[in-house]
PDB file of C-alpha atoms in Angstrom:
ATOM      1  CA  ASP A 368      96.073  94.132  99.774  1.00  0.00           C
ATOM      2  CA  THR A 369      98.234  97.135  98.891  1.00  0.00           C
ATOM      3  CA  GLU A 370      95.722  99.720  99.964  1.00  0.00           C
ATOM      4  CA  VAL A 371      95.791 102.520 102.489  1.00  0.00           C
ATOM      5  CA  THR A 372      92.309 103.712 103.392  1.00  0.00           C
ATOM      6  CA  GLN A 373      91.361 107.043 104.910  1.00  0.00           C
ATOM      7  CA  THR A 374      88.114 108.254 106.416  1.00  0.00           C
ATOM      8  CA  PRO A 375      86.302 110.503 106.010  1.00  0.00           C
ATOM      9  CA  LYS A 376      86.836 111.563 102.391  1.00  0.00           C
ATOM     10  CA  HIS A 377      85.618 115.067 103.125  1.00  0.00           C
ATOM     11  CA  LEU A 378      85.318 116.950 106.399  1.00  0.00           C
ATOM     12  CA  VAL A 379      83.978 120.411 107.127  1.00  0.00           C
ATOM     13  CA  MET A 380      84.485 121.722 110.651  1.00  0.00           C
ATOM     14  CA  GLY A 381      84.238 124.921 112.605  1.00  0.00           C
ATOM     15  CA  MET A 382      87.172 126.391 114.495  1.00  0.00           C
ATOM     16  CA  THR A 383      85.789 125.210 117.835  1.00  0.00           C
ATOM     17  CA  ASN A 384      85.079 121.630 116.769  1.00  0.00           C
ATOM     18  CA  LYS A 385      87.016 118.491 117.645  1.00  0.00           C
ATOM     19  CA  LYS A 386      87.283 115.862 114.937  1.00  0.00           C
ATOM     20  CA  SER A 387      89.529 112.965 113.964  1.00  0.00           C
ATOM     21  CA  LEU A 388      90.945 111.644 110.717  1.00  0.00           C
ATOM     22  CA  LYS A 389      91.528 107.923 110.412  1.00  0.00           C
ATOM     23  CA  CYS A 390      93.970 105.878 108.366  1.00  0.00           C
ATOM     24  CA  GLU A 391      94.263 102.114 108.061  1.00  0.00           C
ATOM     25  CA  GLN A 392      96.584  99.677 106.294  1.00  0.00           C
ATOM     26  CA  HIS A 393      96.806  95.884 106.372  1.00  0.00           C
ATOM     27  CA  MET A 394     100.103  95.416 104.585  1.00  0.00           C
ATOM     28  CA  GLY A 395     102.061  94.750 107.767  1.00  0.00           C
ATOM     29  CA  HIS A 396     103.870  98.070 107.381  1.00  0.00           C
ATOM     30  CA  ARG A 397     105.534  99.390 110.538  1.00  0.00           C
ATOM     31  CA  ALA A 398     105.980 103.011 109.424  1.00  0.00           C
ATOM     32  CA  MET A 399     103.072 105.383 108.952  1.00  0.00           C
ATOM     33  CA  TYR A 400     103.018 109.037 107.993  1.00  0.00           C
ATOM     34  CA  TRP A 401     100.764 112.089 107.962  1.00  0.00           C
ATOM     35  CA  TYR A 402     101.209 114.710 105.264  1.00  0.00           C
ATOM     36  CA  LYS A 403      99.428 117.983 104.590  1.00  0.00           C
ATOM     37  CA  GLN A 404      99.004 119.149 101.005  1.00  0.00           C
ATOM     38  CA  LYS A 405      97.782 122.559  99.896  1.00  0.00           C
ATOM     39  CA  ALA A 406      96.528 123.148  96.361  1.00  0.00           C
ATOM     40  CA  LYS A 407      99.248 123.010  93.683  1.00  0.00           C
ATOM     41  CA  LYS A 408     101.925 122.287  96.286  1.00  0.00           C
ATOM     42  CA  PRO A 409     103.771 119.056  97.086  1.00  0.00           C
ATOM     43  CA  PRO A 410     102.889 117.116 100.246  1.00  0.00           C
ATOM     44  CA  GLU A 411     104.518 118.382 103.449  1.00  0.00           C
ATOM     45  CA  LEU A 412     105.490 115.859 106.082  1.00  0.00           C
ATOM     46  CA  MET A 413     103.804 116.327 109.468  1.00  0.00           C
ATOM     47  CA  PHE A 414     104.441 113.180 111.514  1.00  0.00           C
ATOM     48  CA  VAL A 415     106.188 109.823 111.221  1.00  0.00           C
ATOM     49  CA  TYR A 416     105.379 106.780 113.350  1.00  0.00           C
ATOM     50  CA  SER A 417     107.805 103.917 113.443  1.00  0.00           C
ATOM     51  CA  TYR A 418     106.711 100.713 115.224  1.00  0.00           C
ATOM     52  CA  GLU A 419     103.822 102.641 116.764  1.00  0.00           C
ATOM     53  CA  LYS A 420     106.082 105.264 118.277  1.00  0.00           C
ATOM     54  CA  LEU A 421     106.244 108.865 117.137  1.00  0.00           C
ATOM     55  CA  SER A 422     109.676 109.325 115.561  1.00  0.00           C
ATOM     56  CA  ILE A 423     109.305 112.605 113.687  1.00  0.00           C
ATOM     57  CA  ASN A 424     107.206 115.662 114.428  1.00  0.00           C
ATOM     58  CA  GLU A 425     107.929 118.381 111.893  1.00  0.00           C
ATOM     59  CA  SER A 426     107.157 121.262 114.281  1.00  0.00           C
ATOM     60  CA  VAL A 427     103.433 120.817 113.793  1.00  0.00           C
ATOM     61  CA  PRO A 428     101.147 123.004 115.965  1.00  0.00           C
ATOM     62  CA  SER A 429      99.620 121.238 118.967  1.00  0.00           C
ATOM     63  CA  ARG A 430      96.121 121.631 117.556  1.00  0.00           C
ATOM     64  CA  PHE A 431      97.085 118.548 115.491  1.00  0.00           C
ATOM     65  CA  SER A 432      97.542 115.480 117.674  1.00  0.00           C
ATOM     66  CA  PRO A 433      98.544 112.141 116.123  1.00  0.00           C
ATOM     67  CA  GLU A 434      97.859 108.752 117.625  1.00  0.00           C
ATOM     68  CA  CYS A 435      98.869 105.251 116.588  1.00  0.00           C
ATOM     69  CA  PRO A 436      96.662 102.784 118.529  1.00  0.00           C
ATOM     70  CA  ASN A 437      98.172  99.746 116.793  1.00  0.00           C
ATOM     71  CA  SER A 438     100.343  98.825 113.838  1.00  0.00           C
ATOM     72  CA  SER A 439      97.455  99.091 111.352  1.00  0.00           C
ATOM     73  CA  LEU A 440      95.819 102.298 112.482  1.00  0.00           C
ATOM     74  CA  LEU A 441      96.819 105.934 112.535  1.00  0.00           C
ATOM     75  CA  ASN A 442      94.638 108.793 113.722  1.00  0.00           C
ATOM     76  CA  LEU A 443      94.992 112.537 113.531  1.00  0.00           C
ATOM     77  CA  HIS A 444      92.986 114.401 116.157  1.00  0.00           C
ATOM     78  CA  LEU A 445      92.015 117.957 115.287  1.00  0.00           C
ATOM     79  CA  HIS A 446      91.038 120.689 117.726  1.00  0.00           C
ATOM     80  CA  ALA A 447      90.679 124.468 117.445  1.00  0.00           C
ATOM     81  CA  LEU A 448      91.862 124.541 113.851  1.00  0.00           C
ATOM     82  CA  GLN A 449      92.271 127.678 111.770  1.00  0.00           C
ATOM     83  CA  PRO A 450      90.940 128.305 108.244  1.00  0.00           C
ATOM     84  CA  GLU A 451      94.515 128.103 106.929  1.00  0.00           C
ATOM     85  CA  ASP A 452      94.591 124.465 108.052  1.00  0.00           C
ATOM     86  CA  SER A 453      92.182 123.639 105.223  1.00  0.00           C
ATOM     87  CA  ALA A 454      94.023 121.199 102.956  1.00  0.00           C
ATOM     88  CA  LEU A 455      94.200 117.607 101.721  1.00  0.00           C
ATOM     89  CA  TYR A 456      95.528 115.388 104.523  1.00  0.00           C
ATOM     90  CA  LEU A 457      97.342 112.329 103.265  1.00  0.00           C
ATOM     91  CA  CYS A 458      98.287 109.209 105.149  1.00  0.00           C
ATOM     92  CA  ALA A 459     101.038 106.911 103.886  1.00  0.00           C
ATOM     93  CA  SER A 460     102.738 103.734 105.026  1.00  0.00           C
ATOM     94  CA  SER A 461     105.925 101.849 104.241  1.00  0.00           C
ATOM     95  CA  GLN A 462     107.553  98.642 105.465  1.00  0.00           C
ATOM     96  CA  ASP A 463     109.731 100.663 107.791  1.00  0.00           C
ATOM     97  CA  THR A 464     111.308 104.110 107.816  1.00  0.00           C
ATOM     98  CA  ASN A 465     114.317 102.887 105.846  1.00  0.00           C
ATOM     99  CA  THR A 466     112.211 101.452 103.054  1.00  0.00           C
ATOM    100  CA  ASP A 467     111.898 103.207  99.765  1.00  0.00           C
ATOM    101  CA  THR A 468     108.297 102.965  98.647  1.00  0.00           C
ATOM    102  CA  GLN A 469     105.492 104.707 100.473  1.00  0.00           C
ATOM    103  CA  TYR A 470     101.889 103.820  99.766  1.00  0.00           C
ATOM    104  CA  PHE A 471      99.541 106.754 100.024  1.00  0.00           C
ATOM    105  CA  GLY A 472      95.865 106.820 100.897  1.00  0.00           C
ATOM    106  CA  PRO A 473      93.342 108.852  98.889  1.00  0.00           C
ATOM    107  CA  GLY A 474      93.367 111.665 101.432  1.00  0.00           C
ATOM    108  CA  THR A 475      90.819 113.574 103.485  1.00  0.00           C
ATOM    109  CA  ARG A 476      89.782 116.952 102.123  1.00  0.00           C
ATOM    110  CA  LEU A 477      89.458 119.187 105.195  1.00  0.00           C
ATOM    111  CA  THR A 478      87.730 122.547 105.188  1.00  0.00           C
ATOM    112  CA  VAL A 479      87.849 124.717 108.304  1.00  0.00           C
ATOM    113  CA  LEU A 480      85.216 127.434 108.444  1.00  0.00           C
TER     114      LEU A 480
ATOM    115  CA  SER B 818     120.279 123.899 101.720  1.00  0.00           C
ATOM    116  CA  GLN B 819     118.951 120.726 100.120  1.00  0.00           C
ATOM    117  CA  LYS B 820     116.812 121.547  97.103  1.00  0.00           C
ATOM    118  CA  ILE B 821     114.978 119.617  94.415  1.00  0.00           C
ATOM    119  CA  GLU B 822     113.371 121.280  91.416  1.00  0.00           C
ATOM    120  CA  GLN B 823     111.133 120.136  88.645  1.00  0.00           C
ATOM    121  CA  ASN B 824     111.788 122.544  85.867  1.00  0.00           C
ATOM    122  CA  SER B 825     108.307 122.707  84.370  1.00  0.00           C
ATOM    123  CA  GLU B 826     105.191 123.537  86.282  1.00  0.00           C
ATOM    124  CA  ALA B 827     103.155 122.330  83.296  1.00  0.00           C
ATOM    125  CA  LEU B 828     103.847 120.376  80.129  1.00  0.00           C
ATOM    126  CA  ASN B 829     101.493 119.861  77.184  1.00  0.00           C
ATOM    127  CA  ILE B 830     102.215 117.215  74.567  1.00  0.00           C
ATOM    128  CA  GLN B 831     100.412 115.531  71.710  1.00  0.00           C
ATOM    129  CA  GLU B 832      99.084 112.023  72.165  1.00  0.00           C
ATOM    130  CA  GLY B 833     101.560 109.395  70.963  1.00  0.00           C
ATOM    131  CA  LYS B 834     104.624 111.532  71.629  1.00  0.00           C
ATOM    132  CA  THR B 835     107.180 110.964  74.384  1.00  0.00           C
ATOM    133  CA  ALA B 836     106.824 113.157  77.456  1.00  0.00           C
ATOM    134  CA  THR B 837     110.070 114.017  79.241  1.00  0.00           C
ATOM    135  CA  LEU B 838     109.970 115.473  82.745  1.00  0.00           C
ATOM    136  CA  THR B 839     113.060 116.804  84.511  1.00  0.00           C
ATOM    137  CA  CYS B 840     114.097 116.782  88.145  1.00  0.00           C
ATOM    138  CA  ASN B 841     117.252 118.594  89.328  1.00  0.00           C
ATOM    139  CA  TYR B 842     118.776 118.540  92.796  1.00  0.00           C
ATOM    140  CA  THR B 843     121.379 120.775  94.412  1.00  0.00           C
ATOM    141  CA  ASN B 844     123.577 120.783  97.526  1.00  0.00           C
ATOM    142  CA  TYR B 845     123.231 117.092  98.321  1.00  0.00           C
ATOM    143  CA  SER B 846     123.422 113.576  96.903  1.00  0.00           C
ATOM    144  CA  PRO B 847     120.232 111.566  97.258  1.00  0.00           C
ATOM    145  CA  ALA B 848     120.566 107.824  97.777  1.00  0.00           C
ATOM    146  CA  TYR B 849     117.675 107.380  95.388  1.00  0.00           C
ATOM    147  CA  LEU B 850     114.961 109.206  93.534  1.00  0.00           C
ATOM    148  CA  GLN B 851     111.340 108.219  93.189  1.00  0.00           C
ATOM    149  CA  TRP B 852     108.634 109.302  90.800  1.00  0.00           C
ATOM    150  CA  TYR B 853     104.988 109.428  91.797  1.00  0.00           C
ATOM    151  CA  ARG B 854     101.833 110.254  89.884  1.00  0.00           C
ATOM    152  CA  GLN B 855      99.092 112.303  91.530  1.00  0.00           C
ATOM    153  CA  ASP B 856      95.600 112.896  90.195  1.00  0.00           C
ATOM    154  CA  PRO B 857      93.568 115.876  91.485  1.00  0.00           C
ATOM    155  CA  GLY B 858      92.291 115.346  95.023  1.00  0.00           C
ATOM    156  CA  ARG B 859      93.968 111.938  95.305  1.00  0.00           C
ATOM    157  CA  GLY B 860      97.061 110.609  97.034  1.00  0.00           C
ATOM    158  CA  PRO B 861     100.311 110.105  95.093  1.00  0.00           C
ATOM    159  CA  VAL B 862     100.851 106.709  93.477  1.00  0.00           C
ATOM    160  CA  PHE B 863     104.354 105.253  93.332  1.00  0.00           C
ATOM    161  CA  LEU B 864     105.681 104.638  89.808  1.00  0.00           C
ATOM    162  CA  LEU B 865     109.439 104.082  89.744  1.00  0.00           C
ATOM    163  CA  LEU B 866     112.522 104.258  91.922  1.00  0.00           C
ATOM    164  CA  ILE B 867     116.127 104.626  90.788  1.00  0.00           C
ATOM    165  CA  ARG B 868     119.187 104.347  93.012  1.00  0.00           C
ATOM    166  CA  GLU B 869     122.322 106.486  92.742  1.00  0.00           C
ATOM    167  CA  ASN B 870     124.337 103.587  91.302  1.00  0.00           C
ATOM    168  CA  GLU B 871     121.767 102.899  88.570  1.00  0.00           C
ATOM    169  CA  LYS B 872     121.685 104.707  85.242  1.00  0.00           C
ATOM    170  CA  GLU B 873     118.258 103.723  83.993  1.00  0.00           C
ATOM    171  CA  LYS B 874     115.096 101.909  85.052  1.00  0.00           C
ATOM    172  CA  ARG B 875     112.114 100.894  82.927  1.00  0.00           C
ATOM    173  CA  LYS B 876     108.577  99.815  83.567  1.00  0.00           C
ATOM    174  CA  GLU B 877     106.260  99.316  80.601  1.00  0.00           C
ATOM    175  CA  ARG B 878     106.032 102.742  78.879  1.00  0.00           C
ATOM    176  CA  LEU B 879     107.937 104.488  81.668  1.00  0.00           C
ATOM    177  CA  LYS B 880     111.661 105.107  81.862  1.00  0.00           C
ATOM    178  CA  VAL B 881     113.674 107.002  84.456  1.00  0.00           C
ATOM    179  CA  THR B 882     117.348 107.975  84.334  1.00  0.00           C
ATOM    180  CA  PHE B 883     119.682 109.217  87.050  1.00  0.00           C
ATOM    181  CA  ASP B 884     122.743 111.280  86.171  1.00  0.00           C
ATOM    182  CA  THR B 885     124.789 112.016  89.305  1.00  0.00           C
ATOM    183  CA  THR B 886     127.193 114.218  87.317  1.00  0.00           C
ATOM    184  CA  LEU B 887     124.433 116.491  86.079  1.00  0.00           C
ATOM    185  CA  LYS B 888     122.513 116.024  89.367  1.00  0.00           C
ATOM    186  CA  GLN B 889     119.448 115.243  87.359  1.00  0.00           C
ATOM    187  CA  SER B 890     116.763 112.638  86.807  1.00  0.00           C
ATOM    188  CA  LEU B 891     114.678 112.405  83.654  1.00  0.00           C
ATOM    189  CA  PHE B 892     111.291 110.688  83.567  1.00  0.00           C
ATOM    190  CA  HIS B 893     109.971 109.578  80.188  1.00  0.00           C
ATOM    191  CA  ILE B 894     106.529 108.381  79.163  1.00  0.00           C
ATOM    192  CA  THR B 895     106.583 106.905  75.661  1.00  0.00           C
ATOM    193  CA  ALA B 896     103.525 106.669  73.402  1.00  0.00           C
ATOM    194  CA  SER B 897     101.716 109.041  75.752  1.00  0.00           C
ATOM    195  CA  GLN B 898      97.953 108.781  76.174  1.00  0.00           C
ATOM    196  CA  PRO B 899      95.340 111.231  77.500  1.00  0.00           C
ATOM    197  CA  ALA B 900      95.023 108.932  80.537  1.00  0.00           C
ATOM    198  CA  ASP B 901      98.626 109.832  81.413  1.00  0.00           C
ATOM    199  CA  SER B 902      97.509 113.388  82.179  1.00  0.00           C
ATOM    200  CA  ALA B 903      98.297 114.029  85.848  1.00  0.00           C
ATOM    201  CA  THR B 904     100.829 115.735  88.092  1.00  0.00           C
ATOM    202  CA  TYR B 905     104.129 113.892  88.405  1.00  0.00           C
ATOM    203  CA  LEU B 906     106.207 114.331  91.557  1.00  0.00           C
ATOM    204  CA  CYS B 907     109.930 113.714  91.908  1.00  0.00           C
ATOM    205  CA  VAL B 908     110.959 112.686  95.431  1.00  0.00           C
ATOM    206  CA  SER B 909     114.510 112.379  96.680  1.00  0.00           C
ATOM    207  CA  VAL B 910     115.585 110.292  99.654  1.00  0.00           C
ATOM    208  CA  SER B 911     118.909 110.514 101.459  1.00  0.00           C
ATOM    209  CA  GLY B 912     120.009 109.454 104.914  1.00  0.00           C
ATOM    210  CA  GLY B 913     117.028 107.203 105.513  1.00  0.00           C
ATOM    211  CA  TYR B 914     113.655 108.768 105.982  1.00  0.00           C
ATOM    212  CA  GLN B 915     115.144 111.740 107.740  1.00  0.00           C
ATOM    213  CA  LYS B 916     115.752 113.462 104.427  1.00  0.00           C
ATOM    214  CA  VAL B 917     112.813 113.096 102.100  1.00  0.00           C
ATOM    215  CA  THR B 918     112.258 115.990  99.756  1.00  0.00           C
ATOM    216  CA  PHE B 919     109.351 116.391  97.347  1.00  0.00           C
ATOM    217  CA  GLY B 920     109.652 118.351  94.130  1.00  0.00           C
ATOM    218  CA  THR B 921     106.914 120.817  93.308  1.00  0.00           C
ATOM    219  CA  GLY B 922     105.526 118.593  90.553  1.00  0.00           C
ATOM    220  CA  THR B 923     104.944 118.868  86.820  1.00  0.00           C
ATOM    221  CA  LYS B 924     101.382 118.867  85.546  1.00  0.00           C
ATOM    222  CA  LEU B 925     101.318 116.857  82.328  1.00  0.00           C
ATOM    223  CA  GLN B 926      98.510 117.301  79.830  1.00  0.00           C
ATOM    224  CA  VAL B 927      98.355 114.846  76.903  1.00  0.00           C
ATOM    225  CA  ILE B 928      96.252 116.307  74.102  1.00  0.00           C
ATOM    226  CA  PRO B 929      94.288 113.884  71.903  1.00  0.00           C
TER     227      PRO B 929
END
């Protein structure tokens, strides 16, 4: 199984809502990543988890809160988002943070009203 | 500062021809370069990786080269097909995952 799954596929939320994005992989990978991608732009790294510990936070606003409950799961909790946070949110995983290939999920298309 | 550029935002070619996409980097030396394909609204899919000590890598109709003198990688798709139409991203990696840089992508359109 070389798949990274993400739920939901689409999410529409108001600025006062609290929601969560979920990511799952069963490849035994110990590094997991959250990216944000705006239209016609490359993915931008947000967070890196290595062995379930947060190792990189690319100065992401606190309204985005990542969580790694176990080695297969990665969540991104959203609260008080702004319309400019609307984007495609991608999850990826790799064997570890020194490994070359990342496997990306299909993404969650988030719209903040 | 570390910079990676893909010289064409868009590239149109005729079906059956070879598509050549270019990736240039400046102010650093990546340990390796990767190429990904991304379809609209989907996550990137890994295609090929080439290390700094390798000149060329092939996989089926795909070929990637790495020229450390020119600071450039070329990505070729031979006998291109309409199904190859997508955005192709060049990604450089240096110093472990601490330095991963995505190019802006080239949108390839293969015309039947």
